[in-house]
C-alpha atoms as a printed R data frame, in Angstrom:
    type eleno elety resid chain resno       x      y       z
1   ATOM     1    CA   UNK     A     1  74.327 41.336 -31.789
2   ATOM     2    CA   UNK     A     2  74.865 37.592 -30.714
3   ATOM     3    CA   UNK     A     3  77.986 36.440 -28.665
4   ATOM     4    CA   UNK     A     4  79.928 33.890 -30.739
5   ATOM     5    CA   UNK     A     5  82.159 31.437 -29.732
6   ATOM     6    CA   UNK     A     6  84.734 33.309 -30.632
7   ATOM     7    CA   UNK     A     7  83.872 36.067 -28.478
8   ATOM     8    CA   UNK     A     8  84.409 33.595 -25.247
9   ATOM     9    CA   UNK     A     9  86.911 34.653 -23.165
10  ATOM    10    CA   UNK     A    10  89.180 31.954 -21.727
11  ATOM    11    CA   UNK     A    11  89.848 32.760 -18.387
12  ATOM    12    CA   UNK     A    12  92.426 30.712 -15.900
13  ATOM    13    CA   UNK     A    13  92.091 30.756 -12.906
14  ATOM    14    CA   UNK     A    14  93.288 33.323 -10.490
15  ATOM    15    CA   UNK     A    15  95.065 31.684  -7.568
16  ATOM    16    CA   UNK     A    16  97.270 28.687  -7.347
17  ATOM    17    CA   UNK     A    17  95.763 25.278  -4.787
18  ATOM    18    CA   UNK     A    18  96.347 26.612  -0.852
19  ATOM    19    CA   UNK     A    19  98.020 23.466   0.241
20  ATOM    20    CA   UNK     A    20  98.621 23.212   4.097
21  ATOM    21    CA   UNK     A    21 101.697 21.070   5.189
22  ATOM    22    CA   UNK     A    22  99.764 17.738   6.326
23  ATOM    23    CA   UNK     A    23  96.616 18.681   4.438
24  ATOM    24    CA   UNK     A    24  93.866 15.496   4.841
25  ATOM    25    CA   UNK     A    25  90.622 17.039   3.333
26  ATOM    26    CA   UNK     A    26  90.554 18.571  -0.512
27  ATOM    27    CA   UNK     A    27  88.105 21.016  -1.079
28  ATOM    28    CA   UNK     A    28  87.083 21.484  -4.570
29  ATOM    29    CA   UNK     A    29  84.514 24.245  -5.788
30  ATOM    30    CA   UNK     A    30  84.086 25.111 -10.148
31  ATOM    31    CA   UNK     A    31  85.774 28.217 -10.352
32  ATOM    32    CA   UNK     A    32  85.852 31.479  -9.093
33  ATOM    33    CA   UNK     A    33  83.186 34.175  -9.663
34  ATOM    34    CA   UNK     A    34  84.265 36.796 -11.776
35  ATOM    35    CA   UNK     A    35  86.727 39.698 -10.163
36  ATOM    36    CA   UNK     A    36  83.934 42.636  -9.819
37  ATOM    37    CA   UNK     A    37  82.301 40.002  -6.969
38  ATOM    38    CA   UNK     A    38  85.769 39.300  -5.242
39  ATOM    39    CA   UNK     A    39  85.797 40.615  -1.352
40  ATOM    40    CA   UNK     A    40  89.512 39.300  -1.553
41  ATOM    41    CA   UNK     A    41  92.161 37.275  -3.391
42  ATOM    42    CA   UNK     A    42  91.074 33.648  -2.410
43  ATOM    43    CA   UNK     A    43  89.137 31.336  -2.300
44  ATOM    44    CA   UNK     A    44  84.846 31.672  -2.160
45  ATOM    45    CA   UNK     A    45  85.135 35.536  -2.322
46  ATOM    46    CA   UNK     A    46  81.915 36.391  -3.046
47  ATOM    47    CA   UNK     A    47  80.130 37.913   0.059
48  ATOM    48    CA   UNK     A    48  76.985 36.118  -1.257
49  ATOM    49    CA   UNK     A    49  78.538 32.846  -0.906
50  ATOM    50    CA   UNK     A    50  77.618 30.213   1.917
51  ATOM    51    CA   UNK     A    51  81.010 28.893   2.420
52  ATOM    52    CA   UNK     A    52  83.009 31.312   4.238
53  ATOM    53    CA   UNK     A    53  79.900 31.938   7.110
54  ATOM    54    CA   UNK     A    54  79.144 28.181   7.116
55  ATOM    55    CA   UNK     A    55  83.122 27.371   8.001
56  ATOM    56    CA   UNK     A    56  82.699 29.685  10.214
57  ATOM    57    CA   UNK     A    57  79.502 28.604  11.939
58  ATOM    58    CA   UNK     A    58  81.355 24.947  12.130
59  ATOM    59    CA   UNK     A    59  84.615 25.415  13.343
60  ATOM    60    CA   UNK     A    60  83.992 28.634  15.770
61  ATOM    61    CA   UNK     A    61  80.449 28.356  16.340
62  ATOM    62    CA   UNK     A    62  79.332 31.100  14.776
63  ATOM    63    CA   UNK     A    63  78.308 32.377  10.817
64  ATOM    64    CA   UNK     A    64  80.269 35.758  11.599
65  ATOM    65    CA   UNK     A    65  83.850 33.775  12.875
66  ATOM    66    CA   UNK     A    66  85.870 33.808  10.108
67  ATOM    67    CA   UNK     A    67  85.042 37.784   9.736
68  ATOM    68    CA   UNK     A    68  87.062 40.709  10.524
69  ATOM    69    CA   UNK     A    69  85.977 41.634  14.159
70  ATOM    70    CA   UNK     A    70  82.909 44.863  13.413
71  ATOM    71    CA   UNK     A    71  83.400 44.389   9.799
72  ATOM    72    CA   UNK     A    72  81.314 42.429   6.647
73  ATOM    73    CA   UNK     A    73  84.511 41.237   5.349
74  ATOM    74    CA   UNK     A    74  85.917 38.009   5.814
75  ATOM    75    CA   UNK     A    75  89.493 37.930   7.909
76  ATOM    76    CA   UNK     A    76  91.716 35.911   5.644
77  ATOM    77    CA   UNK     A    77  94.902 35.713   7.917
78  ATOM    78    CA   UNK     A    78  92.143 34.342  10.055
79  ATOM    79    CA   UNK     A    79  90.815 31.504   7.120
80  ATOM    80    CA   UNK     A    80  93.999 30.690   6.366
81  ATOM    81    CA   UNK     A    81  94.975 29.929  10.082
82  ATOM    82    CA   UNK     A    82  91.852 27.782  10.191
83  ATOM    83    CA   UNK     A    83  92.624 25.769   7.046
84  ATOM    84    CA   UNK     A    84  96.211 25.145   8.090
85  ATOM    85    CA   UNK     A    85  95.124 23.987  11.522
86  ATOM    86    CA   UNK     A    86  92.634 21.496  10.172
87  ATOM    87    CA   UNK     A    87  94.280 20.597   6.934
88  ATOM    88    CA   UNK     A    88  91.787 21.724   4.840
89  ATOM    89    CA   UNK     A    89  93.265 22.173   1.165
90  ATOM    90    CA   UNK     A    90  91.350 24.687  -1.371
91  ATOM    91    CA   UNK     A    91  91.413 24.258  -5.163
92  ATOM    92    CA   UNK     A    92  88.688 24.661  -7.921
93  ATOM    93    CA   UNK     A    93  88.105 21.537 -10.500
94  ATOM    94    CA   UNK     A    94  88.796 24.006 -13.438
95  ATOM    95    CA   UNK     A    95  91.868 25.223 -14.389
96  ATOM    96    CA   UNK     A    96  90.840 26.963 -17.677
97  ATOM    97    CA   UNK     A    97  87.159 28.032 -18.174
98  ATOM    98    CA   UNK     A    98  84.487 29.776 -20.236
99  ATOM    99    CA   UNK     A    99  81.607 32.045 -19.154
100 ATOM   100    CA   UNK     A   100  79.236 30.923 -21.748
101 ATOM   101    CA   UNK     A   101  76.195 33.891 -20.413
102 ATOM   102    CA   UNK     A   102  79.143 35.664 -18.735
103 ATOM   103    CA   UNK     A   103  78.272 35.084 -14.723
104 ATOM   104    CA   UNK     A   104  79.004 32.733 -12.560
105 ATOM   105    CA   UNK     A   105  76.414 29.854 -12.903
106 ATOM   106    CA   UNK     A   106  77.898 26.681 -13.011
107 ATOM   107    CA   UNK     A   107  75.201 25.464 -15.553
108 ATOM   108    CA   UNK     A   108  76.460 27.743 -18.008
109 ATOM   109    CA   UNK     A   109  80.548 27.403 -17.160
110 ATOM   110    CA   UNK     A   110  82.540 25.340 -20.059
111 ATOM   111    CA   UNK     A   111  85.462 24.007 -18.535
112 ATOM   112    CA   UNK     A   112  88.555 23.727 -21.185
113 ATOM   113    CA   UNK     A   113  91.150 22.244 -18.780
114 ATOM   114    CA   UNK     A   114  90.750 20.557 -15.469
115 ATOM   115    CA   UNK     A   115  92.549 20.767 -12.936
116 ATOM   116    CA   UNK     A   116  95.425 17.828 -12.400
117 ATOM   117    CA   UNK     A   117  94.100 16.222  -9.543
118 ATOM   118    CA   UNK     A   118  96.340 13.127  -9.007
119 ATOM   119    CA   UNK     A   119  99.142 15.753  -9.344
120 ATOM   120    CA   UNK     A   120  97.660 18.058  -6.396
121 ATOM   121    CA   UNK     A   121  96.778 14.996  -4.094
122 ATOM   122    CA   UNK     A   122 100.780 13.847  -5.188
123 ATOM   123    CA   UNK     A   123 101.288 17.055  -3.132
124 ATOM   124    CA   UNK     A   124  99.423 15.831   0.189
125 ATOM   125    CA   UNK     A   125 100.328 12.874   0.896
126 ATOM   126    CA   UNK     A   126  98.381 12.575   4.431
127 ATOM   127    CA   UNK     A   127  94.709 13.388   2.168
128 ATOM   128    CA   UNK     A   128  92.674 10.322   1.315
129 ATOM   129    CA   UNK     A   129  89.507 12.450   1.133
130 ATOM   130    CA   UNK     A   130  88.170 14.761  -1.705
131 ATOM   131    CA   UNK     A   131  84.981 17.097  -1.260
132 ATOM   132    CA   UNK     A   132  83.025 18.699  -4.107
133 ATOM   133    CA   UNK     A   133  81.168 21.422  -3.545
134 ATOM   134    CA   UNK     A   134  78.195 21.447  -6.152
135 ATOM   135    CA   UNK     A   135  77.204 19.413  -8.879
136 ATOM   136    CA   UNK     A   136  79.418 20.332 -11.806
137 ATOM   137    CA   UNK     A   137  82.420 20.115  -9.609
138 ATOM   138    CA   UNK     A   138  81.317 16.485  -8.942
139 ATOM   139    CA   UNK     A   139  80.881 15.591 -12.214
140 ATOM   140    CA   UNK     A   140  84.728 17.015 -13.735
141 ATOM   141    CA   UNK     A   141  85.920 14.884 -10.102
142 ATOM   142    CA   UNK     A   142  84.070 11.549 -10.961
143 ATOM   143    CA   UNK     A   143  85.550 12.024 -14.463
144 ATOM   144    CA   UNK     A   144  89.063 12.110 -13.383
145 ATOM   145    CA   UNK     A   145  88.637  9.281 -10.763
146 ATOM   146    CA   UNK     A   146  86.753  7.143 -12.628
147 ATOM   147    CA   UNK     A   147  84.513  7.221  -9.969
148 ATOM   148    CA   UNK     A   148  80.619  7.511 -10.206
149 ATOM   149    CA   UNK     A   149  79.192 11.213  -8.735
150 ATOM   150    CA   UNK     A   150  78.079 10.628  -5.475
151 ATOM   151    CA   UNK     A   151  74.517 11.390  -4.235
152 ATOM   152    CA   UNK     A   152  74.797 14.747  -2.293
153 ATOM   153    CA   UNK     A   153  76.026 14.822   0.977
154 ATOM   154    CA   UNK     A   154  77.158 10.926   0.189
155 ATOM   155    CA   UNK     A   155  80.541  9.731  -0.270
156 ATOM   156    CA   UNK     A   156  81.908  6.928  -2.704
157 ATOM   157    CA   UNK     A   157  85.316  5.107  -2.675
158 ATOM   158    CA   UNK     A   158  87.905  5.332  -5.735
159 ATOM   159    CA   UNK     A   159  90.171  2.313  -6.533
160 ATOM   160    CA   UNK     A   160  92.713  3.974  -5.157
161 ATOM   161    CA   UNK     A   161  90.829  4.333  -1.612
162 ATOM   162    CA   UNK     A   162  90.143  8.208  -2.079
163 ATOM   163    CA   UNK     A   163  87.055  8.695  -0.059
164 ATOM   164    CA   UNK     A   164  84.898 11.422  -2.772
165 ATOM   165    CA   UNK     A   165  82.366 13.500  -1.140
166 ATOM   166    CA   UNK     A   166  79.628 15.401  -2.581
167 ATOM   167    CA   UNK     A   167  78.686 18.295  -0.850
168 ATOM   168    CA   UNK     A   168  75.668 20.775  -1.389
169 ATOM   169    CA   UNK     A   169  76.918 23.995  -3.228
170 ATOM   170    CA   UNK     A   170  77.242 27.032  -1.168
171 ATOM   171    CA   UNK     A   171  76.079 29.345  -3.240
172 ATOM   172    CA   UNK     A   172  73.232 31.487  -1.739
173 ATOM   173    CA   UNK     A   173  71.494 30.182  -5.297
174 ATOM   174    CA   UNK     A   174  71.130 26.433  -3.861
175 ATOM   175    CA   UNK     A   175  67.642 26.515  -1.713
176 ATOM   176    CA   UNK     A   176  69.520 25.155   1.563
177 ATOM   177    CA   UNK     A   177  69.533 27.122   4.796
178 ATOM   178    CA   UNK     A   178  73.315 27.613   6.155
179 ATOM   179    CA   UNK     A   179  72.680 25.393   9.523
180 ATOM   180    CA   UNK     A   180  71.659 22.192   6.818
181 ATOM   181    CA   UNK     A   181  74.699 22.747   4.590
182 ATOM   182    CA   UNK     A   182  76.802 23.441   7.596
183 ATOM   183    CA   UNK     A   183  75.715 19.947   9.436
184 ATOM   184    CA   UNK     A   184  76.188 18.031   5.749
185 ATOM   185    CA   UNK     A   185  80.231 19.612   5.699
186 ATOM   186    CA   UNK     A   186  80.380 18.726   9.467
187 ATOM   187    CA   UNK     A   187  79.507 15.144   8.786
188 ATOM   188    CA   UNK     A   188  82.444 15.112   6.196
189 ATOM   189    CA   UNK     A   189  84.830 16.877   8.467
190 ATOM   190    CA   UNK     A   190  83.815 14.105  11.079
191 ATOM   191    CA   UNK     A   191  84.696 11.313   9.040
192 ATOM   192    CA   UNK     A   192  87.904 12.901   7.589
193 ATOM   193    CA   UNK     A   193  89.226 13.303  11.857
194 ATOM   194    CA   UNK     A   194  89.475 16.528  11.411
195 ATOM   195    CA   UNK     A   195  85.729 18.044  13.683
């Protein structure tokens, strides 16, 4: 039996933007993995996922920082203490998707409804820098900025002088060892003030 359109589920997504007061850096990823690969309610859940071991690795030194002390999962009192010290915002570049194999592979993710940028960054008004993390979260942020996708691990200006960042995905899928994605987020977080 083949899958129609019809079939599709729309899904929306999960969580609503974790804003810090006096949040500089946006983080955007595609959209969430679906809920039988959550480890918890947030942001990058997957345990398979780069991000969470590769903010660790930066900001404490080590990939196993942001984890809950003799455990695999991640601490998120912990990640959210980090992000609110730093100013590190979280949201995804879709608001409203569809799964068109049914996993979580960007190259086969529809998105119906972006997010509203300019209306998140209305909400921080200390951030003048937006990072993408992956390709297809580049391209739905160079769409609403009018902005040309940036080169990974380069940065272009908007006309409104938001710095745009591509970064490399951090999904375990993208053939980059943790220490090479880690030193392409630090160079961001360097220029942003915030590392």
């Amino acid at each position: 039996m083949t899958q129609t359109d019809k079939d599709i589920i729309i899904e929306t997504h999960p969580w609503p933007p974790f804003i810090p007061e006096g949040a500089r850096v946006l983080i955007m990823g595609t959209f969430p993995p679906g809920e039988h690969r959550w480890s918890m309610e947030f942001y990058y859940p997957n345990r398979t996922n780069d991000f969470w071991y590769m903010m660790g690795l930066i900001f404490t030194g080590s990939r196993e920082g942001l984890l809950r002390s003799g455990s695999r999962d991640f601490d998120l009192d912990a990640i959210k203490a980090l992000l609110t010290d730093k100013g590190i915002a979280l949201s995804d570049t879709g608001r409203k998707v569809r799964r068109l194999k049914g996993n979580a592979s960007d190259k086969y993710l529809e998105i119906l409804e972006p997010a509203p940028l300019h209306e998140l960054l209305g909400k921080m008004p200390m951030c003048h820098t937006v990072a993408t993390t992956g390709e297809k979260a580049a391209g739905v942020v160079a769409t609403l900025t009018s902005t040309e996708i940036p080169r990974m691990g380069c940065m272009v200006k908007s006309a409104s002088g938001l710095d745009i960042w591509r970064m490399p995905s951090t999904s375990r899928a993208y053939p980059l060892a943790l220490d090479k994605k880690a030193a392409h987020y630090a160079t961001l977080f360097r220029s942003a003030g915030i590392l």
